PDB file of C-alpha atoms in Angstrom:
ATOM      1  CA  MET A  93      -5.162  24.801  -3.060  1.00 46.00           C
ATOM      2  CA  ALA A  94      -5.411  23.481  -6.589  1.00 44.00           C
ATOM      3  CA  HIS A  95      -8.710  22.240  -7.964  1.00 47.00           C
ATOM      4  CA  PRO A  96      -8.828  18.391  -7.853  1.00 49.00           C
ATOM      5  CA  LEU A  97      -9.457  18.166 -11.597  1.00 50.00           C
ATOM      6  CA  ARG A  98      -6.296  20.149 -12.267  1.00 59.00           C
ATOM      7  CA  THR A  99      -4.050  18.793  -9.524  1.00 79.00           C
ATOM      8  CA  SER A 100      -0.550  17.898 -10.685  1.00 93.00           C
ATOM      9  CA  VAL A 101       1.837  15.558  -8.897  1.00 96.00           C
ATOM     10  CA  ASP A 102       4.087  18.514  -8.068  1.00 95.00           C
ATOM     11  CA  ASP A 103       1.136  20.400  -6.536  1.00 94.00           C
ATOM     12  CA  PHE A 104       0.172  17.343  -4.530  1.00 96.00           C
ATOM     13  CA  ILE A 105       3.676  16.778  -3.157  1.00 96.00           C
ATOM     14  CA  ALA A 106       4.139  20.465  -2.308  1.00 96.00           C
ATOM     15  CA  GLY A 107       0.904  20.450  -0.315  1.00 95.00           C
ATOM     16  CA  LEU A 108       1.833  17.225   1.441  1.00 96.00           C
ATOM     17  CA  LYS A 109       5.204  18.633   2.488  1.00 96.00           C
ATOM     18  CA  SER A 110       3.418  21.599   4.072  1.00 95.00           C
ATOM     19  CA  PHE A 111       2.328  19.238   6.858  1.00 96.00           C
ATOM     20  CA  GLU A 112       5.906  18.394   7.815  1.00 94.00           C
ATOM     21  CA  PRO A 113       6.711  21.326  10.143  1.00 94.00           C
ATOM     22  CA  GLY A 114       3.703  20.471  12.346  1.00 94.00           C
ATOM     23  CA  ILE A 115       1.862  17.417  13.620  1.00 93.00           C
ATOM     24  CA  ILE A 116       0.959  14.848  10.961  1.00 95.00           C
ATOM     25  CA  SER A 117      -2.440  13.373  11.819  1.00 95.00           C
ATOM     26  CA  LYS A 118      -4.548  10.789  10.026  1.00 96.00           C
ATOM     27  CA  GLU A 119      -7.593  13.031   9.671  1.00 97.00           C
ATOM     28  CA  ALA A 120      -5.760  16.141   8.446  1.00 96.00           C
ATOM     29  CA  VAL A 121      -3.923  14.247   5.711  1.00 97.00           C
ATOM     30  CA  ARG A 122      -7.077  12.301   4.822  1.00 97.00           C
ATOM     31  CA  LYS A 123      -8.922  15.548   4.152  1.00 96.00           C
ATOM     32  CA  TYR A 124      -6.015  16.842   2.105  1.00 96.00           C
ATOM     33  CA  VAL A 125      -5.724  13.698  -0.035  1.00 96.00           C
ATOM     34  CA  ASP A 126      -9.494  13.735  -0.571  1.00 95.00           C
ATOM     35  CA  SER A 127      -9.392  17.347  -1.770  1.00 93.00           C
ATOM     36  CA  MET A 128      -6.361  16.817  -4.032  1.00 93.00           C
ATOM     37  CA  ARG A 129      -7.131  13.537  -5.789  1.00 93.00           C
ATOM     38  CA  LEU A 130      -4.677  12.762  -8.542  1.00 94.00           C
ATOM     39  CA  SER A 131      -6.078  11.420 -11.799  1.00 94.00           C
ATOM     40  CA  ALA A 132      -4.625   8.528 -13.770  1.00 95.00           C
ATOM     41  CA  GLU A 133      -3.570  11.068 -16.389  1.00 95.00           C
ATOM     42  CA  ALA A 134      -1.592  13.064 -13.805  1.00 95.00           C
ATOM     43  CA  LEU A 135       0.048   9.836 -12.609  1.00 97.00           C
ATOM     44  CA  ARG A 136       0.857   8.645 -16.130  1.00 96.00           C
ATOM     45  CA  PRO A 137       4.679   8.977 -15.784  1.00 97.00           C
ATOM     46  CA  TYR A 138       4.525   6.607 -12.798  1.00 97.00           C
ATOM     47  CA  ILE A 139       2.122   3.986 -14.157  1.00 97.00           C
ATOM     48  CA  PHE A 140       3.732   0.668 -15.093  1.00 97.00           C
ATOM     49  CA  PHE A 141       1.776  -2.590 -15.337  1.00 96.00           C
ATOM     50  CA  ASN A 142       3.233  -6.095 -15.312  1.00 95.00           C
ATOM     51  CA  ASP A 143       1.252  -9.255 -16.043  1.00 94.00           C
ATOM     52  CA  GLU A 144       3.174 -11.260 -13.429  1.00 93.00           C
ATOM     53  CA  ILE A 145       3.096  -8.920 -10.416  1.00 94.00           C
ATOM     54  CA  TYR A 146       1.412  -5.769  -9.247  1.00 96.00           C
ATOM     55  CA  THR A 147       3.939  -2.938  -9.335  1.00 97.00           C
ATOM     56  CA  ARG A 148       5.012  -0.475  -6.632  1.00 97.00           C
ATOM     57  CA  ASN A 149       6.113   2.769  -8.274  1.00 97.00           C
ATOM     58  CA  LEU A 150       7.813   5.383  -6.103  1.00 97.00           C
ATOM     59  CA  ILE A 151       6.810   9.000  -6.734  1.00 98.00           C
ATOM     60  CA  PHE A 152       8.231  10.817  -3.698  1.00 98.00           C
ATOM     61  CA  LYS A 153      10.030   9.947  -0.470  1.00 97.00           C
ATOM     62  CA  ASP A 154      11.616  11.855   2.383  1.00 96.00           C
ATOM     63  CA  LYS A 155      11.966  11.269   6.140  1.00 96.00           C
ATOM     64  CA  LEU A 156       8.258  11.846   6.837  1.00 97.00           C
ATOM     65  CA  PHE A 157       6.314  10.831   3.717  1.00 97.00           C
ATOM     66  CA  GLU A 158       6.377   8.152   1.046  1.00 98.00           C
ATOM     67  CA  VAL A 159       4.121   8.404  -2.023  1.00 98.00           C
ATOM     68  CA  MET A 160       3.693   5.704  -4.646  1.00 97.00           C
ATOM     69  CA  ALA A 161       1.367   4.522  -7.391  1.00 98.00           C
ATOM     70  CA  ILE A 162       0.508   0.824  -7.352  1.00 98.00           C
ATOM     71  CA  CYS A 163      -0.683  -0.762 -10.592  1.00 97.00           C
ATOM     72  CA  TRP A 164      -2.830  -3.898 -10.563  1.00 97.00           C
ATOM     73  CA  ARG A 165      -3.776  -6.254 -13.370  1.00 96.00           C
ATOM     74  CA  PRO A 166      -7.006  -8.259 -12.878  1.00 95.00           C
ATOM     75  CA  GLY A 167      -6.628 -10.842 -10.111  1.00 94.00           C
ATOM     76  CA  GLN A 168      -3.423  -9.466  -8.636  1.00 96.00           C
ATOM     77  CA  LYS A 169      -3.333  -9.118  -4.851  1.00 96.00           C
ATOM     78  CA  THR A 170      -1.056  -8.641  -1.864  1.00 95.00           C
ATOM     79  CA  ALA A 171      -0.434 -11.070   0.926  1.00 95.00           C
ATOM     80  CA  ILE A 172      -2.173 -10.278   4.204  1.00 96.00           C
ATOM     81  CA  HIS A 173       0.231  -7.801   5.784  1.00 95.00           C
ATOM     82  CA  THR A 174       0.850  -5.197   8.472  1.00 94.00           C
ATOM     83  CA  HIS A 175       1.986  -1.558   8.292  1.00 92.00           C
ATOM     84  CA  ASN A 176       4.287  -1.315  11.321  1.00 88.00           C
ATOM     85  CA  GLY A 177       1.700   0.861  13.056  1.00 84.00           C
ATOM     86  CA  GLN A 178       2.366   3.713  10.619  1.00 93.00           C
ATOM     87  CA  LEU A 179      -0.295   5.949   9.100  1.00 96.00           C
ATOM     88  CA  GLY A 180      -1.394   5.263   5.526  1.00 97.00           C
ATOM     89  CA  TRP A 181      -3.869   6.703   3.015  1.00 97.00           C
ATOM     90  CA  MET A 182      -5.081   5.293  -0.314  1.00 97.00           C
ATOM     91  CA  SER A 183      -7.105   6.810  -3.140  1.00 96.00           C
ATOM     92  CA  ILE A 184      -8.033   5.202  -6.452  1.00 96.00           C
ATOM     93  CA  ALA A 185      -7.076   6.920  -9.699  1.00 96.00           C
ATOM     94  CA  GLN A 186      -8.387   4.196 -12.024  1.00 96.00           C
ATOM     95  CA  GLY A 187     -10.528   1.089 -11.541  1.00 95.00           C
ATOM     96  CA  GLU A 188     -11.304  -0.399  -8.144  1.00 95.00           C
ATOM     97  CA  VAL A 189      -9.839  -2.762  -5.551  1.00 96.00           C
ATOM     98  CA  ALA A 190     -11.181  -4.745  -2.606  1.00 96.00           C
ATOM     99  CA  VAL A 191      -9.498  -4.275   0.782  1.00 96.00           C
ATOM    100  CA  HIS A 192      -9.968  -7.253   3.116  1.00 96.00           C
ATOM    101  CA  ASN A 193      -9.433  -6.120   6.702  1.00 96.00           C
ATOM    102  CA  TYR A 194      -8.143  -8.378   9.490  1.00 96.00           C
ATOM    103  CA  LYS A 195      -7.681  -8.190  13.249  1.00 94.00           C
ATOM    104  CA  TYR A 196      -4.882  -9.910  15.144  1.00 95.00           C
ATOM    105  CA  VAL A 197      -6.210 -12.367  17.741  1.00 95.00           C
ATOM    106  CA  ALA A 198      -3.288 -14.544  18.841  1.00 96.00           C
ATOM    107  CA  CYS A 199      -0.099 -16.359  17.828  1.00 95.00           C
ATOM    108  CA  ASN A 200       2.452 -18.620  19.468  1.00 95.00           C
ATOM    109  CA  CYS A 201       5.253 -16.016  19.386  1.00 94.00           C
ATOM    110  CA  PRO A 202       3.671 -12.917  20.965  1.00 94.00           C
ATOM    111  CA  GLU A 203       7.029 -12.009  22.543  1.00 95.00           C
ATOM    112  CA  ASN A 204       8.303 -11.134  19.044  1.00 94.00           C
ATOM    113  CA  GLN A 205       5.973  -8.123  19.031  1.00 92.00           C
ATOM    114  CA  ASN A 206       8.052  -6.395  21.719  1.00 91.00           C
ATOM    115  CA  VAL A 207      10.582  -4.752  19.425  1.00 89.00           C
ATOM    116  CA  VAL A 208      11.546  -1.095  19.228  1.00 87.00           C
ATOM    117  CA  GLY A 209      10.702   0.561  15.901  1.00 83.00           C
ATOM    118  CA  MET A 210       8.632  -2.223  14.338  1.00 87.00           C
ATOM    119  CA  ASP A 211       5.403  -4.069  15.012  1.00 90.00           C
ATOM    120  CA  CYS A 212       6.830  -7.611  15.110  1.00 92.00           C
ATOM    121  CA  LEU A 213       9.711  -9.865  14.129  1.00 93.00           C
ATOM    122  CA  GLY A 214       7.426 -12.595  12.791  1.00 94.00           C
ATOM    123  CA  GLY A 215       8.325 -16.255  13.135  1.00 95.00           C
ATOM    124  CA  ALA A 216       5.048 -17.652  14.472  1.00 95.00           C
ATOM    125  CA  SER A 217       3.858 -21.118  13.457  1.00 95.00           C
ATOM    126  CA  HIS A 218       0.325 -20.692  14.797  1.00 96.00           C
ATOM    127  CA  ILE A 219      -1.592 -17.547  13.829  1.00 96.00           C
ATOM    128  CA  GLU A 220      -5.157 -16.447  14.526  1.00 96.00           C
ATOM    129  CA  LEU A 221      -6.569 -13.508  12.578  1.00 96.00           C
ATOM    130  CA  ASP A 222     -10.223 -12.506  12.404  1.00 96.00           C
ATOM    131  CA  ARG A 223     -11.355 -11.439   8.950  1.00 95.00           C
ATOM    132  CA  LEU A 224     -13.390  -8.260   9.245  1.00 95.00           C
ATOM    133  CA  ALA A 225     -15.363  -6.371   6.601  1.00 94.00           C
ATOM    134  CA  THR A 226     -14.162  -5.863   3.039  1.00 96.00           C
ATOM    135  CA  ASP A 227     -14.007  -2.293   1.719  1.00 95.00           C
ATOM    136  CA  GLU A 228     -14.681  -1.817  -1.988  1.00 95.00           C
ATOM    137  CA  CYS A 229     -12.557   1.138  -3.089  1.00 96.00           C
ATOM    138  CA  ALA A 230     -13.193   2.978  -6.369  1.00 94.00           C
ATOM    139  CA  GLU A 231     -12.399   6.393  -7.809  1.00 93.00           C
ATOM    140  CA  SER A 232     -15.322   8.031  -5.987  1.00 92.00           C
ATOM    141  CA  SER A 233     -14.875   6.129  -2.698  1.00 95.00           C
ATOM    142  CA  PRO A 234     -13.750   7.748   0.560  1.00 96.00           C
ATOM    143  CA  ILE A 235     -10.020   7.771   1.239  1.00 96.00           C
ATOM    144  CA  TYR A 236      -9.021   4.435   2.778  1.00 96.00           C
ATOM    145  CA  CYS A 237      -6.765   4.722   5.850  1.00 96.00           C
ATOM    146  CA  VAL A 238      -4.610   2.522   8.038  1.00 94.00           C
ATOM    147  CA  ASP A 239      -3.469   3.451  11.545  1.00 92.00           C
ATOM    148  CA  LYS A 240      -2.328   1.858  14.796  1.00 87.00           C
ATOM    149  CA  MET A 241      -5.809   0.410  15.386  1.00 86.00           C
ATOM    150  CA  GLN A 242      -6.416  -0.953  11.877  1.00 84.00           C
ATOM    151  CA  SER A 243      -3.143  -2.020  10.312  1.00 90.00           C
ATOM    152  CA  ILE A 244      -3.655  -5.528   8.871  1.00 94.00           C
ATOM    153  CA  HIS A 245      -5.224  -6.057   5.457  1.00 96.00           C
ATOM    154  CA  GLN A 246      -4.997  -7.567   1.988  1.00 96.00           C
ATOM    155  CA  ILE A 247      -5.639  -5.643  -1.234  1.00 97.00           C
ATOM    156  CA  GLU A 248      -7.032  -7.452  -4.276  1.00 96.00           C
ATOM    157  CA  ASN A 249      -7.987  -6.319  -7.755  1.00 95.00           C
ATOM    158  CA  GLU A 250     -11.186  -8.258  -8.390  1.00 91.00           C
ATOM    159  CA  ASP A 251     -12.060  -6.045 -11.364  1.00 84.00           C
ATOM    160  CA  THR A 252     -11.732  -7.897 -14.679  1.00 85.00           C
ATOM    161  CA  ALA A 253     -11.242  -4.736 -16.749  1.00 81.00           C
ATOM    162  CA  LYS A 254      -8.150  -5.112 -18.942  1.00 87.00           C
ATOM    163  CA  SER A 255      -7.188  -1.479 -18.285  1.00 88.00           C
ATOM    164  CA  GLY A 256      -6.232  -2.461 -14.721  1.00 93.00           C
ATOM    165  CA  CYS A 257      -6.370  -0.477 -11.513  1.00 96.00           C
ATOM    166  CA  VAL A 258      -4.129   2.349 -10.325  1.00 97.00           C
ATOM    167  CA  SER A 259      -4.103   3.275  -6.638  1.00 97.00           C
ATOM    168  CA  LEU A 260      -2.205   6.094  -4.925  1.00 98.00           C
ATOM    169  CA  HIS A 261      -0.628   5.346  -1.522  1.00 98.00           C
ATOM    170  CA  ILE A 262       0.802   7.760   1.035  1.00 98.00           C
ATOM    171  CA  TYR A 263       2.597   6.653   4.205  1.00 97.00           C
ATOM    172  CA  SER A 264       3.956   8.451   7.233  1.00 95.00           C
ATOM    173  CA  LEU A 265       6.482   7.448   8.167  1.00 93.00           C
ATOM    174  CA  PRO A 266       7.820   5.631   5.087  1.00 95.00           C
ATOM    175  CA  ILE A 267       7.541   1.867   5.517  1.00 92.00           C
ATOM    176  CA  GLU A 268      10.605  -0.222   4.668  1.00 91.00           C
ATOM    177  CA  SER A 269       9.215  -3.648   5.618  1.00 92.00           C
ATOM    178  CA  CYS A 270       6.165  -5.420   6.999  1.00 94.00           C
ATOM    179  CA  ILE A 271       4.945  -8.698   8.456  1.00 94.00           C
ATOM    180  CA  ALA A 272       3.334 -10.926   5.805  1.00 96.00           C
ATOM    181  CA  PHE A 273       0.928 -13.664   6.895  1.00 96.00           C
ATOM    182  CA  ASP A 274       0.522 -17.043   5.208  1.00 96.00           C
ATOM    183  CA  LEU A 275      -2.535 -18.427   6.966  1.00 95.00           C
ATOM    184  CA  LYS A 276      -2.710 -21.577   4.849  1.00 94.00           C
ATOM    185  CA  ASN A 277       0.760 -22.687   5.940  1.00 95.00           C
ATOM    186  CA  GLN A 278       0.518 -20.976   9.346  1.00 96.00           C
ATOM    187  CA  ARG A 279       3.577 -18.789   9.145  1.00 96.00           C
ATOM    188  CA  CYS A 280       4.432 -15.115   9.259  1.00 96.00           C
ATOM    189  CA  PHE A 281       7.664 -13.372   8.390  1.00 95.00           C
ATOM    190  CA  ARG A 282       9.156  -9.924   7.919  1.00 93.00           C
ATOM    191  CA  ARG A 283       9.494  -8.925   4.277  1.00 92.00           C
ATOM    192  CA  THR A 284      11.456  -5.958   2.930  1.00 91.00           C
ATOM    193  CA  PHE A 285       9.768  -3.795   0.322  1.00 90.00           C
ATOM    194  CA  ASN A 286      11.142  -2.959  -3.098  1.00 93.00           C
ATOM    195  CA  TYR A 287       9.989  -0.758  -5.947  1.00 95.00           C
ATOM    196  CA  TYR A 288       9.222  -1.691  -9.524  1.00 96.00           C
ATOM    197  CA  SER A 289      10.062   1.859 -10.587  1.00 96.00           C
ATOM    198  CA  GLN A 290      11.452   4.954  -8.898  1.00 96.00           C
ATOM    199  CA  TYR A 291      10.619   8.480 -10.034  1.00 96.00           C
ATOM    200  CA  GLY A 292       9.351   7.246 -13.389  1.00 95.00           C
ATOM    201  CA  LYS A 293      12.244   4.878 -14.164  1.00 96.00           C
ATOM    202  CA  VAL A 294      11.706   1.096 -14.110  1.00 95.00           C
ATOM    203  CA  GLU A 295      14.141  -0.612 -11.725  1.00 84.00           C
ATOM    204  CA  VAL A 296      12.993  -4.233 -12.038  1.00 67.00           C
ATOM    205  CA  GLU A 297      12.173  -6.230 -15.130  1.00 59.00           C
ATOM    206  CA  ILE A 298      10.351  -9.547 -14.699  1.00 50.00           C
ATOM    207  CA  ASP A 299      11.371 -12.012 -17.417  1.00 46.00           C
ATOM    208  CA  GLN A 300      10.224 -15.250 -15.784  1.00 42.00           C
ATOM    209  CA  PRO A 301       6.855 -16.093 -14.181  1.00 41.00           C
ATOM    210  CA  VAL A 302       6.783 -15.168 -10.499  1.00 41.00           C
ATOM    211  CA  LEU A 303       5.640 -17.764  -7.981  1.00 39.00           C
ATOM    212  CA  ALA A 304       2.947 -16.790  -5.497  1.00 41.00           C
ATOM    213  CA  HIS A 305       5.345 -16.745  -2.519  1.00 39.00           C
ATOM    214  CA  GLN A 306       7.712 -14.442  -4.417  1.00 41.00           C
ATOM    215  CA  ARG A 307       5.137 -11.776  -5.209  1.00 48.00           C
ATOM    216  CA  PRO A 308       5.840  -8.375  -3.649  1.00 50.00           C
ATOM    217  CA  VAL A 309       3.834  -7.259  -0.657  1.00 49.00           C
ATOM    218  CA  PHE A 310       2.469  -3.750  -0.499  1.00 45.00           C
TER     219      PHE A 310
END
């Protein structure tokens, strides 16, 4: 195993793929990600900031894992969203973010949760979520995880540093879409993910200001 201070992206991906022949568990991957933290310098080819939106930058993807760097300018944040019950891990390579955790209580379309292969279809017009604790995540913080028990949250860069924040995200299985919650307007809907860049190449250029409801959801 490479020393964390000298871990390259290739080393990290090779080690992650070594889990694929066996059982992928939250704790085993958490320990691995903690021992192989990637620095902002190692992630440099995948770091792209945009003043209008936070950016999702794909590093690696196969049938079992998805790895991306997300870059946040001050004040940028996700919607409150789910993770389809998949496993997820996050470390911070630069800066810090706040993770606001939520728990589902009730909605007026609970039948839409009974769908094979996804957590929900969305479509509710009355939603009750309890806001739980907020986790402050920095470079030295423990690895943040999502699982079937804790899968609803919002990530926000409250740090005012102009250098921005860079977080590393790993999912198993890869997540193609999620449920996004708009509590103010009491609606939820399924949103498909997209990438700002893939494998170091920018795919999307933002020329016009992006409205709040158009911002990507992580």
